[in-house]
């Protein structure tokens, strides 16, 4: 779909502007039928900027990498409409190109024939292909880059399938989104705030179980046969067999040379192998004289595993301890189990060798298998000894403080504060004696027997009128009004009542937070609570989207912002609908209680009262739970309407 031809001015020259899915073309008006002078590929456009709706001049600025092109629309009646049509066409074309690039990202990486069907690149040389691969490598290694996570639709779908709550939130928000917001725009905004979840899910999917020493994991299992005799069986999987061949090349060689001759069946080979001396050697166990011999497998006891440059990683000489030992005449021997010489504990050598094998099969994270062997410049700089450098530059930060007394608080002499000087003159013994005397019961409030009474210490009197004591003003005018806030006296009825209420409220709050029973729903049923949770999640999602657009200052997305405001208003209606449903359920429970009381009265003749305040749930519970969300909705609507009023006043003044 292409936009109609519009009249524009580019670099003070009149012309026409057309746009399709691939190019933006400007042609001059004079001479008539001139060829296009400017042709911009849509794929190269990085940004679009337009003048505000209140501006008298209608212009569109197209940014292409380091260049920019400004087109001024000259139509007297439909300049704004033409500019909007061109802008919408360009935005749709850019979104389509980005979506196509994202969908082709996965098959394009690592596909040998991907570049052969590209038309112009089909005949490129091998050197150009290698250069392109090397230049594209840093981008391919950014597995957890933000842009790659946003465009990885398979990863997003996998995350939604693994998290039911997130999937429900996404689907509900997608159903309730305004019509002015397209699906790609909503999806991009939704995942832009959940990149950490995508990154964690990508790491989780990329993890796999590493290798392990497989021989100790394979054990015999004993079952009872038909004749009642125990039978030993050995169960092995294909993965375990492949690991044995990979970790122990001698077993692979023995298998290739003995199957099918002299062992016609592989089962015979494995049964003989797990009873042979070769197995004990591979496990690092001591071979005894009484162990049964096997003429087919015993020759492999002297097998020496081949080693060469391919199996030995390059180690810089500065940290190659074994290489340093060769360059010295005398050196300290290592620990017993780390010595290269043979000893009577082969299991120690075996464990070290197995650890080396397992680590050698793990691809390094910070190295390239095809990189040149040797120390690079960065490693050399890290290993260089710098503590004895004679001309090392001083990289300390020098602070020039002009007024040190202002920041240190010193006045040029070592003086103490007035309180410190006063305390220094006092006698510690006299101070301690005075404190002990003050805390004696006779001074705090004791009875005739000298027993300390807490009510006298606090000044509590059960016969006092708390209202008269607490409401007495501390000071006032001639008309009796107080000018100061009256403080509650410690020990009064009001103070004790307030303390009790505060403690009970804290206990109730902690109980509600820690409770997992039905009372934690504030009297709401599970279905109503789930509906309220989904409504709250979608409302929060739209609030995030609203503030992102509102604070961006992009005037081209005004219609989208207007649709979001109407969606926020409908969110209030959805919350009220949930409240009405909760109130309906509460009234049904009350009606059942009234019927039970009526039946009880008919049976016994005794009346019972229904405490409706004890029945939780209803609209009041819903309003209490979503009170912060409702406040956020009202604040967002008020902020939008205030900004709209300011803009309308500016337009009226400018008009």
XYZ file of C-alpha atoms in Angstrom:
655
model
C 0.000 0.000 0.000
C 1.428 3.384 -1.030
C 0.473 6.863 0.091
C -1.002 9.333 -2.460
C 1.225 11.896 -4.100
C 1.540 14.988 -1.899
C 2.879 18.471 -2.571
C 5.947 19.307 -0.505
C 8.887 21.693 -0.465
C 12.392 20.288 -0.121
C 15.356 22.680 0.083
C 13.141 25.563 -1.134
C 12.151 23.583 -4.232
C 8.577 22.536 -4.951
C 7.943 18.903 -5.665
C 5.861 15.837 -4.925
C 6.423 13.129 -2.323
C 5.323 9.506 -2.622
C 5.919 6.542 -0.346
C 5.510 2.795 -0.604
C 6.694 -0.188 1.444
C 10.304 0.122 0.274
C 11.135 3.696 -0.755
C 10.349 7.333 -0.058
C 10.613 9.289 -3.332
C 10.712 13.060 -3.928
C 10.412 14.427 -7.466
C 10.712 18.107 -8.459
C 7.735 19.841 -10.048
C 9.771 21.594 -12.730
C 10.413 20.500 -15.346
C 7.275 18.420 -15.787
C 7.888 14.679 -15.716
C 11.369 14.993 -14.235
C 13.038 11.911 -12.846
C 13.123 11.518 -9.034
C 15.971 13.445 -7.469
C 15.758 11.850 -4.031
C 15.080 8.210 -3.216
C 15.343 6.990 0.392
C 15.154 3.320 1.325
C 12.683 2.689 4.139
C 15.059 0.154 5.690
C 17.657 2.918 6.177
C 15.314 5.276 8.058
C 16.242 5.486 11.735
C 13.691 8.005 13.035
C 10.781 10.248 12.057
C 10.015 13.667 13.543
C 7.048 15.903 12.817
C 5.878 19.315 13.897
C 3.262 19.580 16.619
C -0.433 19.828 15.901
C -0.506 23.392 17.245
C 2.204 24.525 14.841
C 1.156 26.470 11.753
C 3.902 24.867 9.668
C 3.449 21.212 8.748
C 6.766 19.446 8.191
C 8.241 15.948 8.395
C 11.894 15.284 9.225
C 13.323 11.944 8.073
C 16.542 10.799 9.772
C 18.746 8.389 7.816
C 21.864 7.473 9.813
C 23.953 10.683 9.766
C 21.746 12.603 7.281
C 18.357 14.260 7.665
C 15.730 15.396 5.158
C 12.990 17.958 5.932
C 9.836 18.033 3.794
C 7.321 20.891 4.237
C 3.760 20.150 3.134
C 2.220 23.008 1.127
C -1.415 22.002 0.739
C -3.696 24.720 2.112
C -6.561 22.483 3.226
C -5.113 18.980 3.746
C -1.472 19.524 4.706
C -1.869 17.886 8.101
C -3.816 14.929 6.689
C -1.205 14.346 3.990
C 1.603 14.477 6.554
C -0.200 11.979 8.812
C -0.834 9.634 5.868
C 2.827 9.672 4.831
C 3.987 9.190 8.424
C 1.621 6.261 9.018
C 2.707 4.593 5.781
C 6.362 4.929 6.734
C 5.782 3.630 10.265
C 3.890 0.582 8.989
C 6.594 -0.142 6.424
C 9.353 0.153 9.048
C 7.449 -2.146 11.430
C 6.961 -4.717 8.653
C 10.662 -4.682 7.782
C 11.664 -5.097 11.428
C 9.217 -7.971 11.923
C 10.554 -9.717 8.811
C 14.128 -9.289 9.973
C 13.270 -10.695 13.408
C 11.489 -13.730 11.935
C 14.412 -14.488 9.621
C 17.010 -14.042 12.366
C 16.933 -17.652 13.590
C 17.296 -19.493 10.250
C 19.805 -16.941 8.971
C 22.357 -17.732 11.679
C 24.433 -20.811 10.989
C 22.657 -21.786 7.723
C 25.240 -22.616 5.067
C 23.037 -21.862 2.102
C 21.442 -18.727 3.436
C 23.716 -16.436 1.505
C 23.440 -18.339 -1.751
C 19.882 -17.338 -2.494
C 20.337 -13.672 -1.914
C 20.740 -12.620 -5.513
C 23.721 -10.291 -5.449
C 25.622 -12.204 -2.795
C 25.426 -15.532 -4.580
C 28.741 -15.142 -6.309
C 30.762 -13.661 -3.460
C 34.253 -14.960 -2.862
C 35.290 -17.156 0.043
C 37.374 -14.362 1.564
C 34.367 -12.024 1.599
C 32.240 -14.713 3.244
C 34.867 -15.250 5.956
C 35.186 -11.501 6.517
C 31.426 -11.129 6.894
C 31.300 -14.049 9.321
C 34.090 -12.577 11.446
C 32.513 -9.115 11.455
C 29.152 -10.564 12.460
C 30.567 -12.703 15.270
C 30.372 -10.120 18.116
C 26.694 -9.600 17.332
C 25.974 -13.355 17.313
C 27.596 -13.785 20.711
C 25.205 -11.321 22.351
C 22.735 -14.014 23.339
C 21.206 -11.894 26.073
C 21.182 -8.515 24.327
C 18.039 -6.445 24.920
C 17.208 -6.029 21.235
C 17.657 -9.719 20.569
C 15.414 -10.657 23.486
C 12.692 -8.281 22.251
C 12.728 -9.847 18.782
C 12.962 -13.501 19.884
C 9.318 -14.523 19.542
C 10.039 -18.205 20.179
C 11.625 -17.352 23.522
C 8.676 -15.146 24.458
C 6.211 -17.894 23.576
C 8.228 -20.401 25.607
C 8.198 -18.101 28.630
C 4.430 -17.640 28.375
C 3.945 -21.402 28.194
C 6.099 -21.935 31.283
C 4.356 -19.258 33.391
C 0.577 -19.536 33.593
C 0.153 -16.280 35.522
C 2.199 -14.305 32.995
C 0.312 -15.905 30.105
C -3.054 -14.932 31.606
C -1.824 -11.400 32.194
C -0.586 -11.085 28.612
C -3.779 -12.454 27.055
C -6.098 -10.356 29.223
C -4.125 -7.188 28.508
C -4.138 -8.018 24.793
C -7.924 -8.411 24.824
C -8.471 -5.139 26.702
C -5.990 -3.002 24.752
C -7.389 0.013 22.868
C -7.888 -0.200 19.128
C -5.395 2.606 18.553
C -2.579 0.382 19.868
C -1.402 -2.211 17.376
C -0.345 -5.702 18.376
C 3.390 -5.118 17.639
C 3.347 -1.911 19.697
C 1.638 -3.627 22.618
C 3.976 -6.628 22.459
C 7.071 -4.423 22.367
C 5.879 -2.422 25.381
C 4.881 -5.554 27.303
C 8.260 -7.258 26.938
C 10.321 -4.086 27.366
C 9.469 -4.177 31.079
C 10.180 -7.917 31.392
C 13.595 -8.250 29.822
C 14.951 -9.736 33.046
C 12.413 -12.568 32.816
C 13.330 -13.242 29.187
C 17.039 -13.206 30.005
C 16.598 -15.615 32.926
C 14.452 -17.939 30.800
C 17.030 -17.892 28.003
C 19.759 -18.840 30.470
C 17.582 -21.615 31.860
C 16.923 -23.061 28.406
C 20.587 -22.900 27.407
C 21.678 -24.944 30.402
C 22.117 -28.677 30.038
C 23.491 -31.486 32.136
C 27.251 -31.791 31.890
C 29.344 -34.901 31.683
C 29.988 -37.099 34.681
C 32.110 -40.140 35.451
C 29.783 -42.770 34.072
C 31.372 -46.036 35.261
C 30.578 -45.655 38.991
C 26.940 -44.921 38.094
C 26.411 -48.281 36.354
C 25.634 -50.964 38.913
C 24.122 -54.419 38.983
C 20.545 -54.945 40.122
C 19.383 -58.224 41.641
C 16.047 -59.802 40.747
C 14.466 -63.111 41.720
C 14.186 -65.564 38.825
C 11.462 -68.076 38.074
C 13.301 -70.775 40.000
C 13.616 -68.545 43.054
C 17.322 -67.926 42.583
C 18.679 -64.342 42.516
C 19.789 -63.102 39.110
C 22.091 -60.122 38.568
C 21.118 -57.844 35.701
C 22.867 -54.854 34.212
C 20.848 -52.050 32.662
C 22.636 -49.550 30.428
C 21.308 -46.764 28.242
C 22.625 -45.547 24.900
C 23.799 -42.308 26.511
C 25.840 -44.233 29.073
C 27.456 -46.375 26.363
C 28.412 -43.287 24.345
C 29.881 -41.653 27.471
C 31.956 -44.762 28.207
C 33.377 -44.729 24.686
C 34.065 -40.993 24.943
C 35.723 -41.011 28.365
C 37.596 -44.319 28.002
C 39.040 -44.800 24.505
C 40.460 -48.182 25.532
C 36.911 -49.532 25.932
C 35.976 -48.295 22.455
C 39.078 -49.939 20.999
C 38.394 -53.213 22.827
C 34.781 -53.186 21.621
C 35.775 -52.611 18.001
C 38.377 -55.392 18.084
C 36.370 -58.058 19.964
C 32.880 -57.632 18.495
C 31.745 -59.663 16.573
C 34.826 -61.849 17.081
C 35.376 -63.460 19.544
C 32.203 -61.969 21.123
C 29.313 -62.529 18.735
C 26.853 -60.534 20.839
C 27.545 -57.094 22.399
C 25.807 -58.307 25.563
C 28.575 -60.869 26.022
C 31.188 -58.140 25.710
C 29.575 -55.968 28.382
C 29.021 -58.864 30.777
C 32.693 -59.874 30.428
C 33.867 -56.243 30.680
C 32.079 -55.530 33.974
C 33.669 -58.658 35.486
C 37.187 -58.047 34.148
C 40.384 -56.579 35.555
C 40.153 -53.799 32.969
C 37.112 -52.377 34.745
C 38.953 -52.334 38.082
C 41.872 -50.521 36.495
C 39.607 -47.908 34.910
C 37.886 -47.375 38.269
C 41.238 -46.985 40.024
C 40.824 -50.092 42.175
C 43.710 -52.327 43.185
C 43.984 -55.475 41.073
C 44.377 -58.562 43.267
C 45.946 -61.872 42.356
C 42.681 -63.691 42.923
C 40.787 -61.589 40.371
C 39.618 -63.687 37.388
C 41.558 -63.272 34.194
C 40.093 -62.674 30.751
C 42.300 -63.547 27.760
C 40.270 -61.257 25.481
C 40.338 -58.109 27.657
C 43.515 -58.457 29.747
C 45.803 -57.358 26.877
C 44.224 -53.899 27.129
C 45.521 -53.414 30.682
C 48.750 -51.974 29.279
C 46.935 -49.593 26.972
C 48.448 -46.104 26.918
C 46.128 -43.321 25.906
C 47.536 -41.271 23.062
C 48.251 -37.651 23.883
C 49.455 -34.877 21.656
C 49.155 -31.196 20.901
C 45.425 -31.536 20.238
C 44.759 -32.739 23.783
C 47.100 -30.331 25.526
C 46.005 -26.741 26.003
C 48.539 -23.962 25.713
C 49.570 -22.570 29.085
C 51.578 -19.328 29.401
C 55.055 -20.079 30.701
C 54.666 -17.651 33.591
C 51.983 -19.838 35.191
C 53.220 -23.217 33.888
C 54.509 -24.622 37.182
C 55.675 -27.901 35.684
C 57.622 -26.028 33.012
C 59.287 -23.893 35.656
C 60.362 -27.023 37.527
C 62.244 -28.212 34.446
C 64.310 -25.024 34.438
C 65.571 -25.396 38.010
C 68.190 -27.726 39.414
C 66.482 -28.266 42.744
C 62.819 -27.873 43.497
C 60.375 -28.913 46.151
C 58.320 -31.959 45.326
C 54.579 -31.597 45.172
C 52.005 -33.320 47.309
C 51.966 -37.104 47.314
C 48.842 -37.458 45.203
C 49.992 -34.819 42.695
C 53.354 -36.367 41.814
C 53.776 -37.543 38.260
C 55.597 -40.733 39.312
C 53.613 -43.940 39.717
C 52.687 -45.029 43.199
C 50.561 -47.666 44.849
C 47.373 -45.598 44.851
C 46.247 -45.435 41.220
C 42.821 -44.049 42.098
C 44.388 -40.652 42.785
C 45.884 -40.527 39.291
C 42.632 -41.758 37.831
C 40.541 -39.063 39.496
C 42.901 -36.347 38.310
C 42.873 -37.690 34.765
C 39.091 -37.968 34.739
C 38.739 -34.394 35.972
C 41.022 -33.215 33.164
C 38.943 -35.107 30.602
C 35.644 -33.708 31.822
C 37.007 -30.171 31.832
C 38.546 -30.573 28.396
C 35.121 -31.438 26.955
C 33.656 -28.145 28.209
C 33.887 -25.254 25.772
C 35.642 -22.235 27.318
C 33.572 -19.097 27.751
C 36.407 -16.589 27.322
C 38.382 -18.188 24.525
C 38.134 -19.019 20.840
C 39.131 -22.464 19.607
C 40.421 -20.976 16.329
C 42.345 -18.100 17.914
C 46.142 -18.068 17.514
C 48.098 -19.836 20.254
C 50.009 -17.551 22.554
C 49.536 -14.727 24.982
C 47.583 -11.738 23.751
C 48.350 -8.151 24.655
C 45.648 -7.935 27.323
C 46.876 -11.040 29.147
C 50.464 -9.779 29.020
C 49.442 -6.466 30.569
C 47.599 -8.270 33.370
C 50.533 -10.571 34.181
C 53.190 -7.875 34.022
C 54.838 -7.081 37.354
C 54.287 -3.414 38.097
C 55.198 -3.094 41.764
C 58.889 -2.377 41.001
C 58.307 0.066 38.144
C 60.496 3.148 38.542
C 58.485 5.591 36.449
C 54.975 4.589 37.315
C 52.504 7.430 36.863
C 50.625 8.686 39.892
C 46.930 8.222 39.202
C 45.653 9.366 42.579
C 42.925 11.993 42.736
C 44.169 15.267 44.225
C 41.631 17.172 46.319
C 42.237 20.883 46.760
C 40.238 21.926 49.848
C 40.283 25.662 50.419
C 38.245 25.925 53.626
C 39.190 22.941 55.749
C 37.725 24.424 58.938
C 34.329 24.649 57.284
C 34.199 20.907 56.627
C 36.117 19.596 59.646
C 34.427 21.832 62.225
C 37.739 22.745 63.881
C 38.431 26.327 64.948
C 42.197 26.062 65.077
C 42.479 24.846 68.641
C 41.666 21.655 70.458
C 38.564 22.615 72.358
C 35.659 20.601 73.688
C 31.998 21.437 73.600
C 30.312 23.062 76.569
C 28.581 19.824 77.568
C 31.832 17.862 77.295
C 33.646 20.364 79.527
C 30.776 20.224 82.017
C 30.812 16.423 82.144
C 34.583 16.372 82.502
C 34.333 18.384 85.732
C 31.855 15.983 87.388
C 32.805 13.195 89.752
C 31.777 9.766 88.356
C 31.089 8.341 91.811
C 28.710 11.166 92.681
C 26.915 10.823 89.334
C 26.380 7.068 89.809
C 25.162 7.590 93.371
C 22.673 10.212 92.187
C 21.310 7.889 89.506
C 20.898 5.033 91.954
C 19.041 7.327 94.346
C 16.676 8.515 91.618
C 15.582 4.987 90.694
C 14.736 4.004 94.261
C 11.064 3.026 94.757
C 10.534 5.749 97.335
C 11.350 8.379 94.734
C 9.434 6.813 91.857
C 6.178 6.051 93.660
C 6.032 3.333 96.315
C 3.407 2.438 98.879
C 3.767 2.350 102.653
C 5.681 -0.956 102.550
C 8.198 0.459 100.029
C 6.892 -1.597 97.087
C 7.157 0.020 93.664
C 3.737 0.670 92.093
C 3.727 1.028 88.326
C 0.374 2.818 88.304
C 1.833 5.547 90.525
C 4.963 5.747 88.376
C 2.842 6.230 85.248
C 0.349 8.479 86.991
C -2.583 6.180 86.258
C -5.724 6.587 88.333
C -8.779 4.457 87.630
C -11.089 7.059 89.181
C -9.924 9.864 86.897
C -12.099 11.011 84.019
C -9.970 10.486 80.964
C -11.893 12.975 78.820
C -11.443 15.794 81.339
C -7.775 14.999 81.824
C -6.858 14.633 78.156
C -8.995 17.411 76.690
C -7.747 20.102 79.037
C -5.889 22.678 76.930
C -2.334 23.575 77.774
C -2.840 27.145 76.796
C -5.335 29.271 74.891
C -6.878 32.630 74.152
C -9.527 34.415 76.141
C -12.256 32.678 74.170
C -10.979 29.294 75.362
C -9.528 28.055 72.059
C -6.193 26.302 72.200
C -3.246 27.353 70.059
C -1.209 24.188 70.630
C -1.860 20.541 69.973
C -2.661 18.821 73.259
C -0.322 15.903 74.013
C -1.829 12.828 75.623
C -0.559 12.298 79.136
C 1.304 9.048 79.723
C -0.767 6.752 81.904
C -4.139 8.253 80.964
C -7.049 6.229 79.657
C -6.635 7.622 76.146
C -2.930 6.751 76.019
C -3.519 3.179 77.192
C -6.451 2.712 74.802
C -4.415 4.024 71.879
C -1.503 1.749 72.707
C -3.794 -1.281 72.939
C -5.473 -0.449 69.619
C -2.125 0.012 67.887
C -0.782 -3.315 69.169
C -3.939 -5.222 68.205
C -3.978 -3.638 64.751
C -0.355 -4.643 64.192
C -1.072 -8.210 65.312
C -4.086 -8.437 62.988
C -2.105 -7.084 60.060
C 0.725 -9.567 60.625
C -1.786 -12.391 60.902
C -3.457 -11.457 57.606
C -0.109 -11.225 55.824
C 1.132 -14.579 57.136
C -2.143 -16.465 56.824
C -2.794 -18.760 53.855
C -6.399 -19.709 54.577
C -9.586 -18.328 53.044
C -9.625 -15.403 55.478
C -6.631 -13.999 53.603
C -9.000 -13.158 50.729
C -10.890 -10.675 52.939
C -14.082 -12.683 52.601
C -13.992 -12.902 48.800
C -14.519 -16.162 46.987
C -11.634 -17.641 45.049
C -13.248 -16.940 41.670
C -13.898 -13.278 42.496
C -10.389 -12.907 43.883
C -8.869 -14.388 40.706
C -10.958 -12.044 38.560
C -9.850 -9.103 40.671
C -6.204 -10.187 40.363
C -6.375 -10.359 36.564
C -8.150 -6.992 36.413
C -5.504 -5.446 38.645
C -2.679 -6.896 36.527
C -4.083 -5.585 33.253
C -4.773 -2.188 34.803
C -1.188 -1.965 36.033
C 0.041 -2.928 32.561
C -1.967 -0.138 30.939
C -0.746 2.339 33.564
C 2.869 1.501 32.683
C 2.069 1.927 28.999
C 0.285 5.249 29.624
C 3.127 6.826 31.564
C 5.657 5.611 28.987
C 3.765 7.406 26.220
C 2.775 10.428 28.302
C 6.319 11.179 29.425
C 7.873 10.484 26.012
C 6.563 13.758 24.552
C 5.973 12.176 21.131
C 3.182 14.196 19.508
C 2.726 11.602 16.758
C 1.255 9.127 19.256
C -1.496 11.399 20.556
C -4.292 9.203 19.233
C -2.694 6.173 20.869
C -2.496 8.056 24.168
C -6.166 9.065 23.890
C -7.143 5.434 23.414
C -5.138 4.461 26.493
C -6.961 7.057 28.601
C -10.302 5.615 27.545
C -8.957 2.154 28.400
C -8.014 3.382 31.879
C -11.545 4.698 32.320
C -12.909 1.303 31.339
C -10.561 -0.263 33.888
C -12.476 1.593 36.595
C -15.685 0.128 35.206
C -14.176 -3.365 35.316
C -13.118 -2.871 38.932
C -16.623 -1.677 39.822
C -18.089 -4.721 38.073
C -15.931 -7.009 40.213
C -17.074 -5.098 43.304
C -20.728 -5.561 42.358
C -20.154 -9.283 41.846
C -18.507 -9.527 45.270
C -21.380 -7.614 46.872
C -23.886 -9.955 45.222
C -22.113 -12.982 46.706
C -22.045 -11.323 50.121
C -25.792 -10.664 50.002
C -26.372 -14.301 49.052
C -24.413 -15.427 52.118
C -26.403 -13.041 54.322
C -29.669 -14.346 52.882
C -28.648 -17.917 53.709
C -27.848 -16.839 57.265
C -31.269 -15.162 57.592
C -32.984 -18.345 56.420
C -31.016 -20.379 58.971
C -31.979 -17.956 61.770
C -35.621 -18.114 60.716
C -35.598 -21.925 60.719
C -33.944 -21.928 64.133
C -36.644 -19.601 65.488
C -39.393 -21.828 64.128
C -37.832 -24.900 65.762
C -36.879 -23.493 69.171
C -38.778 -20.234 69.509
C -35.519 -18.413 70.294
C -34.298 -15.457 68.314
C -30.771 -14.991 67.062
C -29.190 -11.831 65.807
C -27.057 -11.670 62.684
C -23.892 -9.624 62.904
C -23.573 -8.433 59.319
C -20.315 -6.663 60.099
C -18.696 -10.058 60.765
C -19.461 -11.204 57.207
C -16.498 -10.182 55.070
C -16.227 -9.622 51.387
C -18.471 -7.435 49.315
C -17.751 -4.231 47.467
C -16.095 -2.682 50.516
C -13.416 -5.393 50.548
C -12.763 -4.942 46.828
C -12.505 -1.164 47.197
C -10.065 -1.548 50.070
C -7.819 -3.932 48.126
C -7.660 -1.829 44.942
C -7.636 1.588 46.597
C -4.018 2.387 45.529
C -4.749 1.275 41.969
C -7.866 3.436 41.746
C -5.848 6.385 43.026
C -3.218 5.756 40.349
C -5.923 5.650 37.647
C -7.395 8.945 38.770
C -3.964 10.556 38.928
C -3.180 9.417 35.377
C -6.506 10.708 34.038
C -6.086 14.050 35.798
C -2.532 14.449 34.470
C -3.709 13.781 30.916
C -6.644 16.172 31.158
C -4.496 18.937 32.649
C -1.979 18.557 29.835
C -4.811 18.529 27.291
C -6.307 21.722 28.725
C -2.927 23.470 28.607
C -2.438 22.426 24.989
C -5.946 23.559 24.022
C -5.358 26.965 25.610
C -2.080 27.316 23.694
C -3.857 26.433 20.448
C -6.609 28.969 21.195
C -4.077 31.699 21.929
C -2.054 30.853 18.823
C -5.175 30.778 16.639
